[in-house]
């Protein structure tokens, strides 16, 4: 039974007792329980938001007569000082004080006696809801910037290779020719939708929960609108945005789910782009050469240039998707209102934000350091089969119903295969042996630039349209 004794030893009582236990409790939690329940090891990252929230709350308490001007000044000065110490890495976080909120309040109260009034009309429940909202709002701003950088890198790579044509693929089979820039711009479109989802999430996150207390507001005449305005929770017309139900406000984490969902889809888009780069950098495609800084060698095979960075960009999407599922699972069975389970939201959020931002950064840098292999692209795009659909359209222009034209061209492709010739090397009599409406101009269909120039409607990969789209994005992103 030695093992059990050992366990008991780790369960020995600790003296430190956080503020939340003062009065009611005769002893502190065991070291094991304290380690199990603490969150300061990760939620210290909310310090800036926590200090801002305390400043706004203190200013409001002074307005309603709970703090004197002098007390407010002392508190604000103390909070400023804490911020400076944390920023300088001089603050000692104490796990015995559980979380960021109690660490900051305890330290402040030790220095500024008036800070004992700071928690008036406030609970950690509305405090943490506030901090998380402020943190997400900041993160969305940073993320939008990072996405725009990536979009710019895609547009620039497209502009630098505006004349390069590659096969477009379905089922990873060569389908029809497209401009390489058209392929890159497809991702720019996806990332723009990611931006709009984040902007939408910002709107719903931008609502102040402070004043909701533990769950049922406060008996004191708190000025919630004032606090909201102080913290920038305002709409476009400057009107304060505050939550309308205290129970909802302390237990709602919809904004985190929305953020993590938008991030998960963004991660999926990054993963797809990364997969294209892995393919393109592979020997079989060879469309692109990734910079040395973004490839690694093999410990065994000297010839290798492995696209590890792109592979990790693809792989990291797994954890971002996992974080979303973890959050949804965390929330689904919670009774109203606040439950400590909610503390588990933080690491999922931080991990999502860190992962997605790092991925955006390296993928943008990788694109900037990539070179398009024009010869390999030209060789792949010269496959005449890419223009089989153009042959069908040719017959349609001569009055043939498309289904029949499709059938006729299928027969032509089979004939070329049987004769062991590329499609464009069939003679006119051979074309006409399948369908009389093929005429002398049939071979001109295989001129690739002309084939692309036939695709100039909005959203199509023709050179004029692609240049127009590049210019539109260039303007939009500048
Ligand atoms: N660390 C806690 C969290 O992240 C803060 C709120 C604590 N509230 C409570 N009633 N224990 O959720």
XYZ file of C-alpha atoms and ligand atoms in Angstrom:
490
model
C 0.000 0.000 0.000
C 3.032 2.197 -0.374
C 1.574 3.938 -3.439
C -1.434 5.139 -1.531
C 0.735 6.586 1.240
C 2.710 8.440 -1.411
C -0.498 9.883 -2.773
C -1.548 11.009 0.680
C 1.726 12.814 1.043
C 0.935 14.934 -2.000
C -2.502 15.653 -0.550
C -1.073 17.420 2.488
C -2.763 20.690 3.317
C -1.374 23.942 2.099
C -1.624 27.131 4.084
C -2.240 29.604 1.318
C -5.870 30.494 1.079
C -7.130 32.538 -1.853
C -9.360 35.552 -1.285
C -12.403 33.590 -2.406
C -12.076 31.276 0.614
C -11.531 33.901 3.282
C -14.051 33.867 6.113
C -16.047 30.820 5.139
C -13.240 28.247 5.109
C -11.006 27.080 7.915
C -8.341 25.544 5.728
C -6.951 25.927 2.229
C -7.103 23.316 -0.528
C -4.505 20.559 -0.700
C -1.582 21.140 -3.012
C -3.042 18.576 -5.381
C -6.428 20.276 -5.497
C -4.822 23.682 -5.856
C -2.801 22.442 -8.818
C -5.918 20.883 -10.314
C -8.034 24.002 -10.052
C -5.560 26.807 -10.697
C -5.722 28.639 -13.998
C -3.174 31.385 -13.568
C -0.568 29.276 -15.353
C -2.490 30.045 -18.552
C -5.029 32.793 -17.830
C -2.254 35.230 -16.848
C -2.509 36.137 -20.525
C -5.703 38.035 -19.708
C -3.840 40.525 -17.505
C -4.145 43.500 -19.808
C -7.878 43.019 -20.267
C -8.317 42.422 -16.536
C -6.531 45.640 -15.629
C -8.544 47.633 -18.185
C -11.764 46.183 -16.824
C -10.759 47.092 -13.268
C -9.948 50.660 -14.284
C -13.317 51.148 -15.941
C -15.120 49.520 -13.024
C -13.237 51.691 -10.507
C -14.012 54.855 -12.479
C -17.680 53.892 -12.403
C -17.582 53.171 -8.643
C -16.245 56.669 -8.110
C -19.035 58.155 -10.247
C -21.703 56.476 -8.137
C -20.049 57.534 -4.899
C -18.541 54.263 -3.686
C -14.945 55.358 -4.188
C -13.608 58.804 -3.405
C -11.576 60.614 -6.054
C -8.492 59.983 -3.967
C -9.201 56.276 -3.693
C -9.790 56.064 -7.425
C -6.495 57.804 -8.130
C -4.637 55.398 -5.837
C -6.297 52.383 -7.459
C -5.607 53.556 -11.019
C -2.002 54.264 -10.129
C -1.681 50.828 -8.554
C -3.227 49.141 -11.596
C -0.870 51.054 -13.910
C 2.057 49.933 -11.839
C 0.949 46.299 -11.979
C 0.701 46.563 -15.749
C 4.209 47.960 -16.010
C 5.593 45.181 -13.810
C 3.871 42.433 -15.777
C 4.998 43.919 -19.092
C 8.560 43.995 -17.760
C 8.321 40.375 -16.634
C 8.733 41.333 -12.993
C 5.411 40.145 -11.657
C 5.372 36.958 -9.574
C 2.281 34.933 -10.389
C 1.123 32.780 -7.488
C -0.769 29.585 -8.277
C -2.140 29.532 -4.720
C -4.192 32.584 -5.734
C -5.895 30.508 -8.430
C -6.288 32.850 -11.350
C -5.264 36.097 -12.968
C -8.121 38.011 -11.359
C -7.207 37.106 -7.784
C -3.491 37.476 -8.374
C -3.955 41.045 -9.540
C -6.500 41.974 -6.896
C -4.439 40.479 -4.059
C -1.279 42.275 -5.112
C -3.130 45.558 -5.584
C -4.889 45.337 -2.231
C -1.612 44.710 -0.460
C -0.299 47.981 -1.881
C -3.446 50.093 -2.060
C -5.845 49.595 0.853
C -8.696 51.241 -1.084
C -8.516 48.353 -3.561
C -10.513 46.322 -1.038
C -13.480 48.251 -2.463
C -12.690 47.404 -6.084
C -14.669 44.174 -6.226
C -17.874 45.985 -5.169
C -20.732 44.924 -7.441
C -18.481 42.632 -9.423
C -17.850 38.900 -9.497
C -15.147 36.894 -11.142
C -17.970 35.511 -13.248
C -18.734 38.755 -15.047
C -15.074 39.720 -14.812
C -13.831 36.678 -16.674
C -16.617 37.014 -19.254
C -15.454 40.587 -19.811
C -11.775 39.672 -20.065
C -12.462 36.931 -22.577
C -14.561 39.239 -24.741
C -11.903 41.946 -24.708
C -9.219 39.387 -25.519
C -11.167 37.995 -28.469
C -11.844 41.498 -29.810
C -8.112 42.279 -29.762
C -7.283 38.948 -31.323
C -9.754 39.471 -34.159
C -8.026 42.744 -35.052
C -4.626 41.053 -35.145
C -5.991 38.138 -37.140
C -7.599 40.367 -39.767
C -4.249 42.007 -40.332
C -2.487 38.669 -40.666
C -5.081 37.410 -43.156
C -4.652 40.522 -45.283
C -0.883 39.958 -45.348
C -1.451 36.458 -46.633
C -3.925 37.684 -49.247
C -1.323 40.189 -50.407
C 1.304 37.473 -50.716
C -1.087 35.431 -52.880
C -1.919 38.407 -55.094
C 1.765 39.270 -55.505
C 2.687 35.724 -56.481
C -0.177 35.819 -58.992
C 0.942 39.170 -60.406
C 4.531 38.003 -60.775
C 3.292 34.994 -62.778
C 0.297 36.522 -64.492
C 0.959 34.775 -67.810
C 1.532 31.303 -66.356
C -1.084 28.721 -67.282
C -1.577 25.438 -65.459
C -4.094 22.644 -65.715
C -7.087 23.091 -63.463
C -8.048 19.830 -61.762
C -11.125 17.979 -60.639
C -10.667 14.636 -58.878
C -6.975 15.495 -59.169
C -7.296 14.723 -62.892
C -6.342 17.330 -65.464
C -9.545 19.107 -66.434
C -9.278 22.515 -68.160
C -6.564 25.179 -68.372
C -6.544 28.054 -65.889
C -4.191 30.879 -65.071
C -2.010 30.066 -62.063
C -3.086 33.445 -60.679
C -6.706 32.327 -60.953
C -5.896 29.352 -58.731
C -4.174 31.609 -56.175
C -7.035 34.115 -56.251
C -9.443 31.322 -55.335
C -7.748 31.297 -51.920
C -7.916 35.085 -51.689
C -11.699 34.739 -52.025
C -11.848 32.075 -49.302
C -9.786 34.196 -46.933
C -12.046 37.172 -47.614
C -15.023 35.143 -46.421
C -12.990 34.235 -43.323
C -12.500 37.935 -42.734
C -16.186 38.625 -43.012
C -16.986 35.810 -40.559
C -14.537 37.274 -38.047
C -15.973 40.757 -38.511
C -19.400 39.295 -37.851
C -18.113 37.545 -34.732
C -16.604 40.860 -33.609
C -20.022 42.511 -33.703
C -21.574 39.968 -31.337
C -18.517 39.824 -29.060
C -18.523 43.587 -28.707
C -21.070 43.617 -25.863
C -20.139 44.391 -22.246
C -21.169 41.835 -19.598
C -19.894 43.803 -16.592
C -22.606 44.538 -14.049
C -24.036 41.031 -14.325
C -22.287 40.135 -11.066
C -22.090 36.477 -10.122
C -25.355 35.815 -11.966
C -28.000 38.267 -10.761
C -26.620 41.750 -11.191
C -26.183 43.957 -8.154
C -28.240 45.819 -5.575
C -25.928 48.800 -6.070
C -26.726 51.444 -8.718
C -23.959 50.428 -11.152
C -23.709 52.498 -14.315
C -23.275 49.766 -16.905
C -23.435 52.103 -19.912
C -20.592 54.179 -18.525
C -18.379 51.105 -18.107
C -19.238 49.889 -21.603
C -18.326 53.254 -23.094
C -15.063 53.384 -21.147
C -14.046 50.004 -22.517
C -15.026 50.738 -26.105
C -18.089 48.476 -26.193
C -19.948 50.805 -28.541
C -21.653 50.390 -31.884
C -20.818 52.384 -35.005
C -22.885 55.294 -33.759
C -21.101 55.305 -30.413
C -23.983 53.811 -28.432
C -22.905 51.548 -25.536
C -23.531 47.846 -26.052
C -24.349 45.924 -22.866
C -25.685 42.419 -22.271
C -29.416 42.271 -21.538
C -29.649 39.225 -19.272
C -27.306 38.649 -16.340
C -27.735 34.860 -16.337
C -26.875 34.675 -20.005
C -24.014 37.143 -19.668
C -22.028 35.133 -17.110
C -22.532 31.753 -18.746
C -22.534 32.573 -22.453
C -19.470 31.574 -24.442
C -21.113 31.752 -27.893
C -18.567 34.329 -28.926
C -15.752 31.850 -28.268
C -17.488 29.159 -30.280
C -18.012 31.605 -33.125
C -14.418 32.708 -32.999
C -13.110 29.151 -32.888
C -15.490 28.114 -35.675
C -14.337 30.968 -37.906
C -10.751 30.056 -37.036
C -11.367 26.372 -37.797
C -12.669 27.184 -41.256
C -9.755 29.540 -41.787
C -7.457 26.694 -40.722
C -9.153 24.424 -43.245
C -8.529 26.975 -45.985
C -4.885 27.256 -44.937
C -4.648 23.493 -44.906
C -5.993 23.225 -48.441
C -3.561 25.872 -49.652
C -0.745 24.028 -47.880
C -1.809 20.791 -49.545
C -1.670 22.456 -52.970
C 1.834 23.698 -52.183
C 2.905 20.223 -51.072
C 1.594 18.805 -54.345
C 3.078 21.568 -56.464
C 6.460 21.246 -54.771
C 6.468 17.494 -55.351
C 8.535 15.973 -58.149
C 5.436 14.806 -60.016
C 4.044 18.362 -60.352
C 7.151 20.475 -59.893
C 5.116 23.679 -60.440
C 6.805 25.515 -57.602
C 10.064 25.608 -55.708
C 9.735 26.459 -52.046
C 12.555 28.481 -50.505
C 15.305 26.640 -48.654
C 14.146 28.182 -45.396
C 10.805 26.405 -45.794
C 12.040 22.942 -46.655
C 14.063 20.399 -44.759
C 16.413 17.660 -45.779
C 16.119 14.034 -44.890
C 18.415 12.548 -42.261
C 18.939 9.617 -44.612
C 18.164 10.572 -48.219
C 20.480 13.354 -49.377
C 18.363 14.411 -52.359
C 15.273 15.350 -50.336
C 13.696 18.806 -50.052
C 10.737 18.070 -47.865
C 7.939 20.656 -47.583
C 7.687 20.270 -43.781
C 6.407 23.790 -43.201
C 3.521 23.313 -45.616
C 2.818 19.897 -44.110
C 2.672 21.374 -40.621
C 0.419 24.176 -41.852
C -1.876 21.394 -43.040
C -1.429 19.362 -39.854
C -2.021 22.247 -37.455
C -5.569 22.586 -38.720
C -6.340 19.387 -36.800
C -5.848 21.013 -33.417
C -7.788 24.120 -34.389
C -10.701 21.926 -35.459
C -10.274 19.896 -32.265
C -10.420 23.034 -30.139
C -13.782 23.957 -31.655
C -15.181 20.508 -30.923
C -13.759 20.642 -27.377
C -15.513 23.964 -26.736
C -18.853 22.769 -28.050
C -18.555 19.629 -25.942
C -17.608 21.678 -22.893
C -20.749 23.795 -23.190
C -23.385 21.344 -24.233
C -24.433 19.967 -20.845
C -23.867 22.938 -18.575
C -26.781 23.934 -16.364
C -27.340 27.646 -15.915
C -25.349 29.670 -15.064
C -21.605 29.846 -14.397
C -19.875 26.522 -13.773
C -16.193 26.046 -13.221
C -16.055 23.879 -16.330
C -15.934 27.178 -18.207
C -12.357 27.685 -17.067
C -11.460 25.009 -19.633
C -12.379 27.406 -22.447
C -9.147 29.361 -22.167
C -6.511 26.960 -23.357
C -8.677 26.018 -26.347
C -9.049 29.683 -27.265
C -5.386 30.561 -26.760
C -4.223 27.511 -28.667
C -6.540 28.304 -31.567
C -5.434 31.924 -31.713
C -1.719 31.121 -31.431
C -1.849 28.305 -33.955
C -3.833 30.162 -36.562
C -1.721 33.296 -36.305
C 1.546 31.406 -36.572
C 0.218 29.460 -39.555
C -0.888 32.620 -41.347
C 2.522 34.142 -40.780
C 4.603 31.230 -42.051
C 2.390 30.489 -45.032
C 2.575 34.136 -46.167
C 6.366 34.089 -45.774
C 6.593 30.753 -47.599
C 4.623 32.133 -50.564
C 6.910 35.155 -50.691
C 9.888 32.816 -50.836
C 8.477 30.530 -53.551
C 9.446 30.460 -57.184
C 7.105 29.258 -59.928
C 8.654 26.756 -62.319
C 7.268 28.172 -65.552
C 8.618 25.406 -67.790
C 6.936 22.646 -65.767
C 3.662 24.603 -65.721
C 3.834 25.141 -69.490
C 4.546 21.449 -70.098
C 1.585 20.359 -67.965
C -0.723 22.971 -69.504
C 0.195 21.918 -73.042
C -1.714 18.650 -72.638
C -4.244 18.947 -75.521
C -6.811 16.899 -73.597
C -7.367 19.973 -71.410
C -9.195 21.418 -74.420
C -11.551 18.518 -75.067
C -14.400 20.605 -73.657
C -13.488 23.368 -76.112
C -13.941 20.835 -78.933
C -17.442 20.118 -77.659
C -18.231 23.843 -77.421
C -16.944 24.161 -81.034
C -19.534 21.635 -82.178
C -22.194 23.437 -80.126
C -21.353 26.639 -81.987
C -21.952 24.682 -85.189
C -25.453 23.906 -83.952
C -25.014 20.522 -82.283
C -26.803 19.798 -78.972
C -24.211 19.657 -76.197
C -24.966 16.070 -75.156
C -24.285 14.883 -78.716
C -21.172 17.049 -78.950
C -19.906 15.585 -75.655
C -20.408 12.094 -77.051
C -18.660 12.929 -80.341
C -15.622 14.400 -78.573
C -15.480 11.360 -76.294
C -15.247 9.228 -79.414
C -12.500 11.490 -80.809
C -10.501 11.146 -77.553
C -10.876 7.367 -77.702
C -9.723 7.384 -81.326
C -6.621 9.423 -80.462
C -5.855 7.004 -77.657
C -6.284 4.051 -79.993
C -3.961 5.635 -82.582
C -1.471 6.545 -79.887
C -1.559 10.249 -80.859
C -2.088 13.400 -78.843
C -5.562 14.817 -79.467
C -4.280 17.821 -81.443
C -2.272 15.593 -83.807
C -5.325 13.891 -85.301
C -5.740 14.757 -88.970
C -8.849 16.494 -90.237
C -10.104 13.271 -91.918
C -9.661 11.494 -88.580
C -11.743 14.195 -86.825
C -14.319 14.012 -89.574
C -14.491 10.216 -89.390
C -16.214 10.819 -86.055
C -18.204 13.948 -86.859
C -18.564 15.791 -90.170
C -19.050 19.180 -88.546
C -15.341 19.281 -87.607
C -13.763 21.666 -90.092
C -10.314 22.939 -91.116
C -10.280 25.430 -88.223
C -10.442 22.595 -85.681
C -6.688 22.567 -85.014
C -6.680 26.250 -84.094
C -8.735 25.309 -81.028
C -5.587 23.895 -79.464
C -3.832 27.265 -79.303
C -3.638 27.649 -75.526
C -3.537 31.454 -75.185
C -6.466 31.714 -77.580
C -8.300 29.027 -75.672
C -7.917 31.034 -72.461
C -8.913 34.254 -74.178
C -12.271 32.597 -74.894
C -12.915 32.554 -71.124
C -13.416 36.169 -70.180
C -16.714 36.339 -68.337
C -16.782 37.385 -64.691
C -15.066 34.784 -62.536
C -13.492 32.948 -65.472
C -9.740 32.299 -65.913
C -9.182 34.338 -69.110
C -6.135 36.638 -69.017
C -8.115 39.882 -69.157
C -10.473 38.777 -66.430
C -7.624 37.496 -64.242
C -5.788 40.808 -64.625
C -8.973 42.628 -63.697
C -9.330 40.451 -60.587
C -5.685 40.933 -59.616
C -6.113 44.688 -59.953
C -9.332 44.602 -57.935
C -7.620 42.733 -55.088
C -4.482 44.857 -55.268
C -6.668 47.950 -54.789
C -8.766 46.353 -52.103
C -5.750 45.214 -50.095
C -3.746 48.432 -50.321
N -10.771 31.202 -13.314
C -12.185 31.217 -13.445
C -12.556 30.888 -14.901
O -11.699 30.924 -15.712
C -12.694 32.577 -13.131
C -14.109 32.585 -12.633
C -14.196 31.917 -11.349
N -15.495 31.954 -10.788
C -15.886 31.116 -9.858
N -17.095 31.240 -9.439
N -15.096 30.221 -9.340
O -13.670 30.576 -15.219
